[in-house]
């Protein structure tokens, strides 16, 4: 489900991947991320999308190291209390 749907059955959205602070730097995020991508490929998805807060530089750095690229400028999401978000996408093929 997405607030910004795309009519494409090969398009998936990653929603809420969090790692507890005490596990930062342990490679759990990298392992979990790889498993999510493998599952998505196995289900036939070719593109992934996610939104992350613009101010979450640690999360943004992680996604960028994993190959995700930002799409467009930050925007304000009123449904999340006016939080600024950045959209990222990753091709799976």
Coordinates of C-alpha atoms in Angstrom, one line a residue:
X1 CA 0.0 0.0 0.0
X2 CA 1.2 3.5 -0.8
X3 CA -0.1 7.0 -0.5
X4 CA 1.5 7.5 -3.9
X5 CA 0.4 4.4 -5.9
X6 CA 2.0 3.4 -9.2
X7 CA 0.0 1.2 -11.5
X8 CA 2.8 -1.3 -12.2
X9 CA 2.7 -4.9 -10.9
X10 CA 6.5 -5.1 -11.0
X11 CA 6.9 -2.1 -8.7
X12 CA 7.3 -2.7 -4.9
X13 CA 7.6 -0.4 -1.9
X14 CA 9.7 -1.0 1.1
X15 CA 7.9 0.2 4.2
X16 CA 9.5 0.6 7.6
X17 CA 12.8 -1.1 8.0
X18 CA 14.3 -0.2 11.3
X19 CA 17.3 -1.5 13.2
X20 CA 17.6 -0.8 16.9
X21 CA 20.4 1.5 17.9
X22 CA 22.2 -1.1 19.9
X23 CA 22.6 -3.1 16.7
X24 CA 23.9 -0.3 14.5
X25 CA 27.1 -1.3 12.9
X26 CA 26.5 -5.0 13.4
X27 CA 25.7 -5.7 9.7
X28 CA 22.1 -6.8 10.6
X29 CA 20.7 -4.0 8.4
X30 CA 22.8 -5.1 5.4
X31 CA 21.7 -8.8 5.9
X32 CA 18.0 -7.9 6.3
X33 CA 18.2 -5.6 3.3
X34 CA 19.7 -8.3 1.1
X35 CA 17.1 -10.8 2.2
X36 CA 14.3 -8.3 1.3
X37 CA 15.8 -7.7 -2.1
X38 CA 16.2 -11.4 -2.8
X39 CA 12.5 -12.1 -1.8
X40 CA 11.3 -9.2 -4.0
X41 CA 13.3 -10.5 -7.0
X42 CA 11.9 -14.0 -6.4
X43 CA 8.4 -12.5 -6.5
X44 CA 9.0 -10.8 -9.9
X45 CA 9.5 -7.2 -8.8
X46 CA 11.9 -5.2 -10.8
X47 CA 11.8 -1.8 -9.1
X48 CA 11.7 -0.9 -5.4
X49 CA 10.7 2.5 -3.9
X50 CA 11.0 3.8 -0.3
X51 CA 10.5 7.1 1.5
X52 CA 12.8 8.1 4.3
X53 CA 12.9 11.3 6.4
X54 CA 15.1 13.9 4.7
X55 CA 16.9 14.6 8.0
X56 CA 17.8 10.9 8.6
X57 CA 21.3 11.1 7.2
X58 CA 22.3 7.8 8.6
X59 CA 19.5 5.9 6.9
X60 CA 20.0 7.9 3.7
X61 CA 23.7 7.0 3.7
X62 CA 22.9 3.3 4.2
X63 CA 20.4 3.2 1.3
X64 CA 22.8 5.1 -1.0
X65 CA 25.6 2.7 -0.1
X66 CA 23.2 -0.2 -1.0
X67 CA 22.6 1.4 -4.5
X68 CA 19.4 3.3 -3.9
X69 CA 19.1 6.7 -5.7
X70 CA 17.0 9.7 -4.6
X71 CA 14.2 10.8 -7.0
X72 CA 13.4 14.4 -7.0
X73 CA 13.5 16.9 -4.1
X74 CA 12.3 16.5 -0.5
X75 CA 8.6 17.1 0.1
X76 CA 6.4 17.6 3.1
X77 CA 4.1 14.8 4.0
X78 CA 1.2 16.3 6.0
X79 CA -0.1 12.9 7.0
X80 CA 3.1 12.4 9.0
X81 CA 2.9 15.7 10.8
X82 CA 4.6 17.8 8.2
X83 CA 7.7 15.5 8.0
X84 CA 10.0 16.1 5.1
X85 CA 10.6 12.9 3.0
X86 CA 12.9 11.9 0.2
X87 CA 11.9 9.2 -2.3
X88 CA 14.5 6.6 -3.2
X89 CA 14.4 3.9 -5.9
X90 CA 16.4 0.8 -6.7
X91 CA 16.3 -1.3 -9.9
X92 CA 16.4 -5.0 -9.1
X93 CA 17.4 -6.2 -12.5

